[in-house]
mmCIF file of C-alpha atoms in Angstrom:
data_model
loop_
_atom_site.group_PDB
_atom_site.id
_atom_site.type_symbol
_atom_site.label_atom_id
_atom_site.label_comp_id
_atom_site.label_asym_id
_atom_site.label_seq_id
_atom_site.Cartn_x
_atom_site.Cartn_y
_atom_site.Cartn_z
ATOM 1 C CA MET A 1 -28.586 -167.293 -89.981
ATOM 2 C CA GLN A 2 -31.639 -167.322 -87.755
ATOM 3 C CA HIS A 3 -34.846 -168.980 -88.910
ATOM 4 C CA GLU A 4 -37.461 -166.293 -89.416
ATOM 5 C CA GLN A 5 -40.659 -166.186 -87.452
ATOM 6 C CA ILE A 6 -43.791 -167.113 -89.339
ATOM 7 C CA SER A 7 -46.806 -164.859 -89.217
ATOM 8 C CA ASP A 8 -49.749 -165.930 -87.065
ATOM 9 C CA THR A 9 -52.326 -164.535 -89.516
ATOM 10 C CA PRO A 10 -55.495 -166.679 -89.340
ATOM 11 C CA LEU A 11 -56.074 -169.056 -92.249
ATOM 12 C CA ILE A 12 -58.593 -167.796 -94.837
ATOM 13 C CA ILE A 13 -60.772 -170.395 -96.567
ATOM 14 C CA ALA A 14 -61.615 -169.777 -100.242
ATOM 15 C CA PRO A 15 -65.301 -170.588 -100.958
ATOM 16 C CA ARG A 16 -64.473 -172.596 -104.115
ATOM 17 C CA GLY A 17 -61.042 -173.815 -103.046
ATOM 18 C CA ALA A 18 -57.611 -172.232 -102.779
ATOM 19 C CA GLY A 19 -56.586 -173.834 -106.086
ATOM 20 C CA LEU A 20 -59.045 -171.801 -108.167
ATOM 21 C CA ALA A 21 -58.265 -168.670 -106.177
ATOM 22 C CA ASN A 22 -54.529 -169.094 -106.790
ATOM 23 C CA LEU A 23 -55.213 -169.795 -110.470
ATOM 24 C CA ALA A 24 -57.100 -166.505 -110.771
ATOM 25 C CA LEU A 25 -54.197 -164.652 -109.138
ATOM 26 C CA ALA A 26 -51.635 -166.447 -111.332
ATOM 27 C CA ILE A 27 -53.495 -165.513 -114.541
ATOM 28 C CA GLY A 28 -53.118 -161.906 -113.438
ATOM 29 C CA GLY A 29 -49.380 -162.567 -113.180
ATOM 30 C CA LEU A 30 -49.436 -164.060 -116.678
ATOM 31 C CA ALA A 31 -51.138 -160.928 -118.024
ATOM 32 C CA ILE A 32 -48.676 -158.591 -116.315
ATOM 33 C CA GLY A 33 -45.610 -160.641 -117.272
ATOM 34 C CA THR A 34 -46.684 -160.888 -120.898
ATOM 35 C CA GLY A 35 -47.406 -157.166 -121.139
ATOM 36 C CA GLU A 36 -44.126 -156.181 -119.482
ATOM 37 C CA PHE A 37 -41.696 -158.484 -121.306
ATOM 38 C CA ALA A 38 -43.469 -158.560 -124.691
ATOM 39 C CA SER A 39 -43.110 -154.777 -124.852
ATOM 40 C CA MET A 40 -39.370 -155.338 -125.225
ATOM 41 C CA SER A 41 -39.710 -157.961 -127.972
ATOM 42 C CA ILE A 42 -42.155 -155.885 -130.103
ATOM 43 C CA LEU A 43 -40.244 -152.614 -129.684
ATOM 44 C CA PRO A 44 -38.844 -152.518 -133.256
ATOM 45 C CA VAL A 45 -42.312 -153.186 -134.717
ATOM 46 C CA VAL A 46 -43.859 -150.367 -132.681
ATOM 47 C CA ALA A 47 -41.076 -147.927 -133.599
ATOM 48 C CA SER A 48 -41.453 -148.701 -137.299
ATOM 49 C CA ASP A 49 -45.235 -148.342 -137.264
ATOM 50 C CA LEU A 50 -45.190 -145.028 -135.375
ATOM 51 C CA HIS A 51 -42.204 -143.708 -137.404
ATOM 52 C CA THR A 52 -40.142 -143.242 -134.242
ATOM 53 C CA SER A 53 -36.510 -144.119 -133.548
ATOM 54 C CA LEU A 54 -35.786 -147.230 -131.485
ATOM 55 C CA PRO A 55 -34.163 -145.291 -128.589
ATOM 56 C CA ASP A 56 -37.134 -142.905 -128.390
ATOM 57 C CA MET A 57 -39.593 -145.779 -128.523
ATOM 58 C CA GLY A 58 -37.678 -147.380 -125.673
ATOM 59 C CA HIS A 59 -39.216 -144.700 -123.486
ATOM 60 C CA MET A 60 -42.383 -146.759 -123.366
ATOM 61 C CA ILE A 61 -40.415 -149.350 -121.352
ATOM 62 C CA SER A 62 -39.156 -146.616 -119.027
ATOM 63 C CA ALA A 63 -42.666 -145.151 -118.670
ATOM 64 C CA TYR A 64 -44.018 -148.540 -117.608
ATOM 65 C CA ALA A 65 -41.211 -149.035 -115.068
ATOM 66 C CA LEU A 66 -41.826 -145.533 -113.704
ATOM 67 C CA GLY A 67 -45.484 -146.414 -113.218
ATOM 68 C CA VAL A 68 -44.472 -149.528 -111.266
ATOM 69 C CA VAL A 69 -42.001 -147.716 -109.005
ATOM 70 C CA PHE A 70 -44.404 -144.952 -108.014
ATOM 71 C CA GLY A 71 -47.680 -146.828 -108.247
ATOM 72 C CA ALA A 72 -46.809 -149.670 -105.871
ATOM 73 C CA PRO A 73 -46.353 -147.628 -102.660
ATOM 74 C CA LEU A 74 -48.926 -144.926 -103.447
ATOM 75 C CA ILE A 75 -51.795 -147.330 -104.140
ATOM 76 C CA THR A 76 -51.111 -149.582 -101.163
ATOM 77 C CA ILE A 77 -50.786 -146.616 -98.803
ATOM 78 C CA PHE A 78 -53.792 -144.545 -99.861
ATOM 79 C CA LEU A 79 -56.089 -147.541 -100.441
ATOM 80 C CA ALA A 80 -54.935 -149.372 -97.322
ATOM 81 C CA ARG A 81 -58.473 -149.690 -95.924
ATOM 82 C CA MET A 82 -59.907 -151.289 -99.082
ATOM 83 C CA PRO A 83 -60.802 -155.008 -98.792
ATOM 84 C CA ARG A 84 -58.209 -157.115 -100.589
ATOM 85 C CA ARG A 85 -60.469 -158.716 -103.199
ATOM 86 C CA ALA A 86 -61.930 -155.337 -104.174
ATOM 87 C CA MET A 87 -58.407 -153.903 -104.451
ATOM 88 C CA LEU A 88 -57.286 -156.752 -106.710
ATOM 89 C CA ILE A 89 -60.313 -156.255 -108.986
ATOM 90 C CA MET A 90 -59.646 -152.516 -109.170
ATOM 91 C CA LEU A 91 -55.942 -153.012 -109.869
ATOM 92 C CA MET A 92 -56.483 -155.554 -112.624
ATOM 93 C CA SER A 93 -59.221 -153.392 -114.163
ATOM 94 C CA LEU A 94 -56.757 -150.483 -114.255
ATOM 95 C CA TYR A 95 -54.122 -152.744 -115.798
ATOM 96 C CA ALA A 96 -56.590 -153.890 -118.457
ATOM 97 C CA ALA A 97 -57.544 -150.277 -119.183
ATOM 98 C CA GLY A 98 -53.891 -149.256 -119.571
ATOM 99 C CA ASN A 99 -53.277 -152.024 -122.110
ATOM 100 C CA LEU A 100 -56.494 -151.388 -124.048
ATOM 101 C CA LEU A 101 -55.510 -147.703 -124.201
ATOM 102 C CA SER A 102 -52.072 -148.827 -125.461
ATOM 103 C CA ALA A 103 -53.750 -150.826 -128.232
ATOM 104 C CA ALA A 104 -55.800 -147.776 -129.260
ATOM 105 C CA ALA A 105 -53.023 -145.174 -128.872
ATOM 106 C CA PRO A 106 -52.921 -142.951 -131.988
ATOM 107 C CA GLY A 107 -49.303 -141.891 -131.581
ATOM 108 C CA TYR A 108 -46.096 -141.791 -129.572
ATOM 109 C CA GLY A 109 -47.226 -139.500 -126.745
ATOM 110 C CA ALA A 110 -50.497 -141.335 -126.136
ATOM 111 C CA LEU A 111 -48.696 -144.686 -126.062
ATOM 112 C CA ILE A 112 -46.150 -143.439 -123.512
ATOM 113 C CA LEU A 113 -48.978 -142.235 -121.257
ATOM 114 C CA ALA A 114 -50.891 -145.506 -121.679
ATOM 115 C CA ARG A 115 -47.817 -147.570 -120.722
ATOM 116 C CA PHE A 116 -47.337 -145.432 -117.612
ATOM 117 C CA ILE A 117 -50.972 -146.103 -116.636
ATOM 118 C CA ALA A 118 -50.507 -149.835 -117.255
ATOM 119 C CA GLY A 119 -47.460 -149.880 -114.952
ATOM 120 C CA ILE A 120 -49.198 -148.221 -111.992
ATOM 121 C CA PRO A 121 -51.042 -151.337 -110.684
ATOM 122 C CA HIS A 122 -48.194 -153.815 -111.385
ATOM 123 C CA GLY A 123 -46.404 -153.805 -108.017
ATOM 124 C CA ALA A 124 -49.520 -153.300 -105.916
ATOM 125 C CA TYR A 125 -51.240 -156.240 -107.623
ATOM 126 C CA PHE A 126 -48.401 -158.659 -106.894
ATOM 127 C CA GLY A 127 -48.016 -157.334 -103.359
ATOM 128 C CA VAL A 128 -51.703 -157.742 -102.474
ATOM 129 C CA ALA A 129 -51.966 -161.055 -104.362
ATOM 130 C CA ALA A 130 -49.008 -162.412 -102.356
ATOM 131 C CA LEU A 131 -50.691 -161.449 -99.087
ATOM 132 C CA VAL A 132 -53.967 -163.053 -100.180
ATOM 133 C CA ALA A 133 -52.214 -166.272 -101.250
ATOM 134 C CA ALA A 134 -50.299 -166.394 -97.948
ATOM 135 C CA ALA A 135 -53.537 -165.899 -95.999
ATOM 136 C CA MET A 136 -55.019 -168.973 -97.701
ATOM 137 C CA ALA A 137 -52.017 -171.173 -96.807
ATOM 138 C CA VAL A 138 -50.870 -172.748 -93.567
ATOM 139 C CA PRO A 139 -47.938 -170.818 -92.056
ATOM 140 C CA GLU A 140 -45.264 -173.356 -93.010
ATOM 141 C CA LYS A 141 -46.277 -173.159 -96.705
ATOM 142 C CA ARG A 142 -46.676 -169.410 -97.162
ATOM 143 C CA ALA A 143 -43.705 -169.005 -99.511
ATOM 144 C CA GLN A 144 -44.912 -171.847 -101.737
ATOM 145 C CA ALA A 145 -48.311 -170.140 -101.961
ATOM 146 C CA VAL A 146 -46.579 -166.909 -102.994
ATOM 147 C CA SER A 147 -44.549 -168.815 -105.600
ATOM 148 C CA ARG A 148 -47.780 -170.092 -107.178
ATOM 149 C CA VAL A 149 -48.968 -166.505 -107.637
ATOM 150 C CA LEU A 150 -45.643 -165.601 -109.263
ATOM 151 C CA LEU A 151 -45.888 -168.682 -111.497
ATOM 152 C CA GLY A 152 -47.913 -166.717 -114.035
ATOM 153 C CA LEU A 153 -45.125 -164.147 -114.287
ATOM 154 C CA THR A 154 -42.510 -166.798 -115.076
ATOM 155 C CA ILE A 155 -44.743 -168.768 -117.461
ATOM 156 C CA ALA A 156 -45.243 -165.523 -119.391
ATOM 157 C CA ASN A 157 -41.625 -165.854 -120.540
ATOM 158 C CA VAL A 158 -42.240 -169.392 -121.811
ATOM 159 C CA PHE A 159 -45.547 -168.977 -123.640
ATOM 160 C CA GLY A 160 -46.907 -165.439 -123.307
ATOM 161 C CA VAL A 161 -44.014 -163.493 -124.802
ATOM 162 C CA PRO A 162 -43.461 -165.779 -127.841
ATOM 163 C CA LEU A 163 -47.218 -165.746 -128.525
ATOM 164 C CA ALA A 164 -47.366 -161.971 -128.205
ATOM 165 C CA THR A 165 -44.378 -161.605 -130.534
ATOM 166 C CA TRP A 166 -46.056 -163.865 -133.100
ATOM 167 C CA LEU A 167 -49.280 -161.849 -132.854
ATOM 168 C CA SER A 168 -47.419 -158.580 -133.426
ATOM 169 C CA GLN A 169 -45.749 -159.985 -136.531
ATOM 170 C CA GLY A 170 -48.973 -161.331 -138.005
ATOM 171 C CA PHE A 171 -51.630 -158.883 -136.819
ATOM 172 C CA GLY A 172 -49.695 -155.788 -135.730
ATOM 173 C CA TRP A 173 -48.344 -154.710 -132.346
ATOM 174 C CA ARG A 174 -51.737 -153.420 -131.191
ATOM 175 C CA SER A 175 -53.047 -157.002 -131.083
ATOM 176 C CA THR A 176 -50.484 -157.788 -128.349
ATOM 177 C CA PHE A 177 -51.802 -155.105 -126.003
ATOM 178 C CA LEU A 178 -55.382 -156.018 -126.901
ATOM 179 C CA VAL A 179 -54.862 -159.642 -125.835
ATOM 180 C CA VAL A 180 -53.078 -158.561 -122.635
ATOM 181 C CA GLY A 181 -55.962 -156.203 -121.859
ATOM 182 C CA LEU A 182 -58.476 -159.035 -122.331
ATOM 183 C CA LEU A 183 -56.389 -161.220 -120.004
ATOM 184 C CA GLY A 184 -56.677 -158.441 -117.438
ATOM 185 C CA VAL A 185 -60.460 -158.378 -117.778
ATOM 186 C CA THR A 186 -60.551 -162.178 -117.406
ATOM 187 C CA THR A 187 -58.463 -161.957 -114.238
ATOM 188 C CA ALA A 188 -60.762 -159.343 -112.695
ATOM 189 C CA LEU A 189 -63.778 -161.571 -113.362
ATOM 190 C CA MET A 190 -62.070 -164.671 -111.945
ATOM 191 C CA VAL A 191 -60.903 -162.811 -108.840
ATOM 192 C CA SER A 192 -64.444 -161.608 -108.169
ATOM 193 C CA ARG A 193 -65.686 -165.213 -108.361
ATOM 194 C CA TYR A 194 -62.951 -167.325 -106.760
ATOM 195 C CA VAL A 195 -60.916 -165.150 -104.368
ATOM 196 C CA PRO A 196 -62.403 -164.953 -100.842
ATOM 197 C CA PHE A 197 -63.329 -161.712 -99.126
ATOM 198 C CA ILE A 198 -60.442 -160.523 -96.965
ATOM 199 C CA ALA A 199 -60.905 -157.374 -94.922
ATOM 200 C CA ALA A 200 -58.127 -154.818 -94.597
ATOM 201 C CA GLY A 201 -58.139 -155.388 -90.846
ATOM 202 C CA ASN A 202 -56.327 -152.668 -88.914
ATOM 203 C CA ALA A 203 -54.542 -151.369 -92.008
ATOM 204 C CA SER A 204 -54.538 -147.617 -92.526
ATOM 205 C CA PRO A 205 -52.475 -145.115 -94.524
ATOM 206 C CA ARG A 206 -50.672 -144.009 -91.368
ATOM 207 C CA ARG A 207 -49.847 -147.581 -90.380
ATOM 208 C CA GLU A 208 -48.648 -148.491 -93.889
ATOM 209 C CA LEU A 209 -46.408 -145.411 -93.940
ATOM 210 C CA GLY A 210 -44.702 -146.879 -90.884
ATOM 211 C CA VAL A 211 -42.916 -149.328 -93.180
ATOM 212 C CA PHE A 212 -40.506 -146.547 -94.160
ATOM 213 C CA ARG A 213 -39.271 -146.366 -90.557
ATOM 214 C CA ARG A 214 -38.131 -150.003 -90.617
ATOM 215 C CA LEU A 215 -34.444 -150.307 -91.463
ATOM 216 C CA GLN A 216 -34.693 -153.985 -92.449
ATOM 217 C CA VAL A 217 -37.253 -153.134 -95.127
ATOM 218 C CA TRP A 218 -34.887 -150.561 -96.672
ATOM 219 C CA VAL A 219 -31.898 -152.940 -96.519
ATOM 220 C CA THR A 220 -33.895 -155.775 -98.112
ATOM 221 C CA LEU A 221 -35.095 -153.492 -100.914
ATOM 222 C CA LEU A 222 -31.511 -152.317 -101.499
ATOM 223 C CA MET A 223 -30.350 -155.934 -101.650
ATOM 224 C CA VAL A 224 -32.939 -156.670 -104.361
ATOM 225 C CA SER A 225 -32.155 -153.491 -106.324
ATOM 226 C CA VAL A 226 -28.428 -154.268 -106.399
ATOM 227 C CA GLY A 227 -28.191 -158.043 -106.224
ATOM 228 C CA PHE A 228 -30.666 -158.890 -108.951
ATOM 229 C CA GLY A 229 -29.701 -156.208 -111.422
ATOM 230 C CA GLY A 230 -27.379 -158.802 -112.952
ATOM 231 C CA LEU A 231 -30.249 -160.819 -114.394
ATOM 232 C CA PHE A 232 -31.464 -157.735 -116.255
ATOM 233 C CA ALA A 233 -27.950 -156.767 -117.358
ATOM 234 C CA VAL A 234 -27.925 -159.977 -119.406
ATOM 235 C CA TYR A 235 -31.629 -160.039 -120.343
ATOM 236 C CA THR A 236 -31.560 -156.525 -121.817
ATOM 237 C CA TYR A 237 -28.780 -157.384 -124.274
ATOM 238 C CA VAL A 238 -29.346 -161.120 -124.707
ATOM 239 C CA THR A 239 -30.868 -160.826 -128.207
ATOM 240 C CA PRO A 240 -27.916 -158.991 -129.843
ATOM 241 C CA THR A 241 -25.512 -161.273 -127.934
ATOM 242 C CA LEU A 242 -27.171 -164.402 -129.326
ATOM 243 C CA LEU A 243 -27.266 -162.965 -132.844
ATOM 244 C CA GLU A 244 -23.766 -161.469 -132.988
ATOM 245 C CA VAL A 245 -21.726 -163.643 -130.614
ATOM 246 C CA THR A 246 -23.462 -167.030 -130.628
ATOM 247 C CA LYS A 247 -24.390 -166.530 -134.309
ATOM 248 C CA VAL A 248 -27.836 -168.145 -134.006
ATOM 249 C CA SER A 249 -30.541 -167.588 -136.597
ATOM 250 C CA PRO A 250 -33.449 -165.261 -135.715
ATOM 251 C CA ALA A 251 -35.769 -168.305 -135.816
ATOM 252 C CA ALA A 252 -33.861 -169.848 -132.879
ATOM 253 C CA LEU A 253 -34.251 -166.811 -130.636
ATOM 254 C CA PRO A 254 -37.713 -167.693 -129.214
ATOM 255 C CA VAL A 255 -36.476 -171.169 -128.248
ATOM 256 C CA LEU A 256 -33.400 -169.841 -126.456
ATOM 257 C CA LEU A 257 -35.372 -167.120 -124.682
ATOM 258 C CA ALA A 258 -37.924 -169.743 -123.669
ATOM 259 C CA MET A 259 -35.072 -171.657 -121.991
ATOM 260 C CA MET A 260 -34.636 -168.719 -119.649
ATOM 261 C CA GLY A 261 -38.394 -168.700 -119.047
ATOM 262 C CA VAL A 262 -38.373 -172.416 -118.212
ATOM 263 C CA GLY A 263 -35.529 -171.761 -115.781
ATOM 264 C CA MET A 264 -37.549 -168.976 -114.147
ATOM 265 C CA THR A 265 -40.541 -171.290 -113.729
ATOM 266 C CA VAL A 266 -38.460 -174.081 -112.189
ATOM 267 C CA GLY A 267 -36.538 -171.650 -109.985
ATOM 268 C CA ASN A 268 -39.726 -170.004 -108.759
ATOM 269 C CA LEU A 269 -41.254 -173.328 -107.646
ATOM 270 C CA VAL A 270 -38.048 -174.645 -106.070
ATOM 271 C CA GLY A 271 -37.405 -171.272 -104.427
ATOM 272 C CA GLY A 272 -40.815 -171.331 -102.772
ATOM 273 C CA TRP A 273 -40.077 -174.755 -101.269
ATOM 274 C CA PHE A 274 -36.679 -173.661 -99.927
ATOM 275 C CA ALA A 275 -38.004 -170.318 -98.658
ATOM 276 C CA ASP A 276 -40.474 -172.108 -96.389
ATOM 277 C CA ARG A 277 -37.454 -173.660 -94.692
ATOM 278 C CA SER A 278 -35.287 -170.531 -94.472
ATOM 279 C CA ARG A 279 -35.791 -167.193 -96.198
ATOM 280 C CA LEU A 280 -32.264 -165.916 -95.578
ATOM 281 C CA TRP A 281 -30.432 -169.058 -96.701
ATOM 282 C CA THR A 282 -32.588 -169.177 -99.847
ATOM 283 C CA ILE A 283 -31.769 -165.556 -100.691
ATOM 284 C CA PHE A 284 -28.070 -166.169 -100.043
ATOM 285 C CA GLY A 285 -28.073 -169.326 -102.167
ATOM 286 C CA ALA A 286 -29.878 -167.571 -105.029
ATOM 287 C CA LEU A 287 -27.364 -164.705 -105.008
ATOM 288 C CA VAL A 288 -24.406 -167.123 -105.088
ATOM 289 C CA TRP A 289 -26.105 -169.083 -107.887
ATOM 290 C CA ASN A 290 -26.626 -165.860 -109.854
ATOM 291 C CA ALA A 291 -22.996 -164.816 -109.434
ATOM 292 C CA LEU A 292 -21.777 -168.166 -110.805
ATOM 293 C CA ALA A 293 -24.344 -168.461 -113.627
ATOM 294 C CA LEU A 294 -23.815 -164.884 -114.795
ATOM 295 C CA SER A 295 -20.026 -165.269 -114.731
ATOM 296 C CA ALA A 296 -20.360 -168.335 -116.947
ATOM 297 C CA PHE A 297 -22.272 -166.321 -119.569
ATOM 298 C CA TYR A 298 -19.030 -164.757 -120.790
ATOM 299 C CA TYR A 299 -17.712 -168.216 -121.771
ATOM 300 C CA SER A 300 -20.946 -169.997 -122.713
ATOM 301 C CA SER A 301 -22.028 -167.427 -125.315
ATOM 302 C CA ALA A 302 -19.770 -168.847 -128.007
ATOM 303 C CA ASN A 303 -21.774 -172.077 -128.376
ATOM 304 C CA VAL A 304 -25.529 -172.499 -128.834
ATOM 305 C CA TRP A 305 -25.773 -175.581 -126.584
ATOM 306 C CA THR A 306 -23.782 -174.135 -123.699
ATOM 307 C CA VAL A 307 -25.583 -170.804 -123.878
ATOM 308 C CA ALA A 308 -28.968 -172.591 -123.834
ATOM 309 C CA LEU A 309 -28.018 -174.381 -120.601
ATOM 310 C CA ASN A 310 -26.583 -171.176 -119.190
ATOM 311 C CA LEU A 311 -29.753 -169.205 -119.941
ATOM 312 C CA PHE A 312 -31.758 -171.891 -118.138
ATOM 313 C CA ALA A 313 -29.411 -171.559 -115.140
ATOM 314 C CA ILE A 314 -29.675 -167.759 -115.156
ATOM 315 C CA GLY A 315 -33.458 -168.040 -115.225
ATOM 316 C CA CYS A 316 -33.361 -170.335 -112.185
ATOM 317 C CA GLY A 317 -31.936 -167.401 -110.220
ATOM 318 C CA ILE A 318 -35.468 -166.030 -109.971
ATOM 319 C CA ALA A 319 -35.837 -168.548 -107.112
ATOM 320 C CA VAL A 320 -35.221 -165.568 -104.849
ATOM 321 C CA CYS A 321 -38.644 -164.027 -105.512
ATOM 322 C CA PRO A 322 -40.790 -166.031 -103.039
ATOM 323 C CA ALA A 323 -38.109 -165.710 -100.347
ATOM 324 C CA VAL A 324 -37.738 -161.938 -100.734
ATOM 325 C CA GLN A 325 -41.501 -161.426 -100.943
ATOM 326 C CA THR A 326 -42.156 -163.326 -97.711
ATOM 327 C CA ARG A 327 -39.123 -161.818 -95.946
ATOM 328 C CA LEU A 328 -40.466 -158.341 -96.621
ATOM 329 C CA MET A 329 -43.800 -159.438 -95.175
ATOM 330 C CA ASP A 330 -41.930 -160.758 -92.104
ATOM 331 C CA VAL A 331 -39.886 -157.600 -91.422
ATOM 332 C CA ALA A 332 -42.682 -155.119 -92.244
ATOM 333 C CA GLY A 333 -44.619 -155.699 -89.020
ATOM 334 C CA ASP A 334 -48.127 -154.262 -89.400
ATOM 335 C CA ALA A 335 -47.374 -152.590 -92.769
ATOM 336 C CA GLN A 336 -47.181 -155.734 -94.895
ATOM 337 C CA THR A 337 -49.194 -154.543 -97.893
ATOM 338 C CA VAL A 338 -46.922 -151.691 -98.944
ATOM 339 C CA ALA A 339 -43.793 -153.728 -98.127
ATOM 340 C CA ALA A 340 -44.933 -156.581 -100.363
ATOM 341 C CA ALA A 341 -45.685 -154.127 -103.185
ATOM 342 C CA LEU A 342 -42.346 -152.327 -102.788
ATOM 343 C CA ASN A 343 -40.604 -155.587 -103.687
ATOM 344 C CA HIS A 344 -41.695 -155.084 -107.295
ATOM 345 C CA SER A 345 -40.568 -151.467 -107.246
ATOM 346 C CA ALA A 346 -37.166 -152.766 -106.154
ATOM 347 C CA PHE A 347 -37.072 -155.319 -108.988
ATOM 348 C CA ASN A 348 -37.826 -152.552 -111.470
ATOM 349 C CA CYS A 349 -34.968 -150.534 -109.971
ATOM 350 C CA ALA A 350 -32.817 -153.651 -110.492
ATOM 351 C CA ASN A 351 -34.055 -153.737 -114.083
ATOM 352 C CA ALA A 352 -32.931 -150.156 -114.646
ATOM 353 C CA ALA A 353 -29.616 -150.620 -112.798
ATOM 354 C CA GLY A 354 -28.757 -153.819 -114.637
ATOM 355 C CA ALA A 355 -29.566 -152.384 -118.062
ATOM 356 C CA TRP A 356 -27.537 -149.248 -117.290
ATOM 357 C CA CYS A 357 -24.481 -151.153 -116.008
ATOM 358 C CA GLY A 358 -24.535 -153.568 -118.936
ATOM 359 C CA GLY A 359 -24.892 -150.713 -121.408
ATOM 360 C CA LEU A 360 -22.076 -148.802 -119.732
ATOM 361 C CA ALA A 361 -19.715 -151.752 -120.163
ATOM 362 C CA ILE A 362 -20.608 -152.113 -123.846
ATOM 363 C CA ALA A 363 -20.297 -148.350 -124.432
ATOM 364 C CA HIS A 364 -16.752 -148.467 -123.039
ATOM 365 C CA GLY A 365 -15.686 -151.026 -125.620
ATOM 366 C CA MET A 366 -16.308 -154.261 -123.749
ATOM 367 C CA SER A 367 -17.899 -157.203 -125.600
ATOM 368 C CA LEU A 368 -21.600 -158.013 -125.538
ATOM 369 C CA GLN A 369 -21.021 -161.109 -123.423
ATOM 370 C CA SER A 370 -19.311 -158.950 -120.786
ATOM 371 C CA THR A 371 -22.796 -158.243 -119.428
ATOM 372 C CA GLY A 372 -22.471 -161.605 -117.646
ATOM 373 C CA PRO A 373 -19.486 -160.699 -115.428
ATOM 374 C CA VAL A 374 -20.994 -157.225 -114.884
ATOM 375 C CA GLY A 375 -24.144 -158.922 -113.625
ATOM 376 C CA ALA A 376 -22.076 -161.231 -111.425
ATOM 377 C CA LEU A 377 -20.497 -158.199 -109.724
ATOM 378 C CA LEU A 378 -23.987 -156.880 -108.975
ATOM 379 C CA ALA A 379 -24.885 -160.257 -107.425
ATOM 380 C CA VAL A 380 -21.780 -160.051 -105.215
ATOM 381 C CA GLY A 381 -22.911 -156.569 -104.182
ATOM 382 C CA GLY A 382 -26.249 -158.070 -103.192
ATOM 383 C CA ILE A 383 -24.476 -160.664 -101.030
ATOM 384 C CA ALA A 384 -22.661 -157.842 -99.231
ATOM 385 C CA VAL A 385 -25.942 -156.015 -98.555
ATOM 386 C CA LEU A 386 -27.509 -159.276 -97.324
ATOM 387 C CA GLY A 387 -24.592 -159.650 -94.905
ATOM 388 C CA VAL A 388 -25.328 -156.175 -93.532
ATOM 389 C CA SER A 389 -28.989 -157.141 -93.143
ATOM 390 C CA VAL A 390 -28.141 -160.284 -91.158
ATOM 391 C CA LEU A 391 -25.656 -158.391 -88.974
ATOM 392 C CA LEU A 392 -28.239 -155.709 -88.156
ATOM 393 C CA GLU A 393 -30.831 -158.386 -87.380
ATOM 394 C CA GLN A 394 -28.502 -160.236 -85.044
ATOM 395 C CA ARG A 395 -27.572 -157.018 -83.237
ATOM 396 C CA GLY A 396 -31.257 -156.176 -82.876
ATOM 397 C CA MET A 397 -31.980 -159.611 -81.389
ATOM 398 C CA ALA A 398 -29.011 -159.297 -79.024
ATOM 399 C CA GLY A 399 -30.198 -155.858 -77.928
ATOM 400 C CA ALA A 400 -33.703 -157.146 -77.294
ATOM 401 C CA GLY A 401 -32.266 -160.028 -75.239
ATOM 402 C CA GLN A 402 -30.236 -157.651 -73.089
ATOM 403 C CA GLN A 403 -33.309 -155.519 -72.392
ATOM 404 C CA HIS A 404 -35.146 -158.548 -70.989
ATOM 405 C CA ALA A 405 -32.153 -159.921 -69.046
ATOM 406 C CA PRO A 406 -31.908 -159.208 -65.286
ATOM 407 C CA ALA A 407 -29.622 -156.301 -64.412
ATOM 408 C CA PRO A 408 -26.144 -157.452 -63.269
ATOM 409 C CA ALA A 409 -25.172 -156.784 -59.651
ATOM 410 C CA MET A 410 -23.018 -153.715 -59.159
ATOM 411 C CA GLU A 411 -19.406 -154.469 -58.405
ATOM 412 C CA GLY A 412 -17.875 -152.979 -55.244
ATOM 413 C CA HIS A 413 -14.862 -150.697 -55.450
ATOM 414 C CA GLY A 414 -11.566 -152.066 -54.215
ATOM 415 C CA ALA A 415 -9.660 -150.266 -51.471
#
């Protein structure tokens, strides 16, 4: 695999240091991660309070994901000329508003709408934040800078989600969305103070739309949508698996789920370091790791100690995030903003695909722990798509080399 070229974007200096700027961006990731994943853990509480069935209440998860999928490209395309700091403040203000509206929602319909609104800025925020973090880092450490932004998202699974679950049990589910909304407001204020001004440059809606003409962008997004659906195949059904197969007590659930969150945090940091050395090899390694770790879930689920280690290993598979985020920025040319945001649309497609495939296996009589091998098959599918991506890239490089090579002399015809 070829080593990817690193962008020659000029280094941006943060007025109060890149550390505080990255912290502000990471707190935004913490807010988004807590709001997204805690919605799953408080679902039964919300359904009971609003006198709605659990499947119907699950639509608030789907509404949020729908907001992410559509919001990411639309915002980054139509607001392409907006300076990056102003866009981040606007996005986090919208996210805060969506969660505060969720906390105040009087009923089912209003809550569904509020969750859709909260999902709209999700992908665009991470996409723009990744570009800002990369602009403040030297070229050879861009992926590590991106991993620090995503750190808030992974830490949310260690501290944010358990805290939000505890709040919902003690003070009602509305308190969860209230706290997430206040985190959003805090992020907007910190971004306005610590993140440097970064102009949109030559970005425009027409230029950003050009990303959809780049085959490598589509192939990379497909690889994410397929290859990392396996993580969500397990995550969606991990609670009933732990309760019914592993036979753990409900009190042990937060600890075991936190093991996956710790794995995500470690994987994110390690993945950023590896991605600065080779994006493609890091993505390949993460997909192979996922295939092995997810396959092991079928066997590890019978014992609490083995499943705890396995959940940590599955969480480490998130190491792909910095590599995929920076690869999309590399292959997007002059349409980096929308490409970076589309990464999170792809992960939400992976979320939907993984949950659907895992549910399909269970509905056809397979055991709960079968979600592991199902997820492993999705990871193998991602490896196949990555192979196609590398093959297309190599053919493109060979074609470009032939265009610049001198024309061969014409051969004479024999008598």
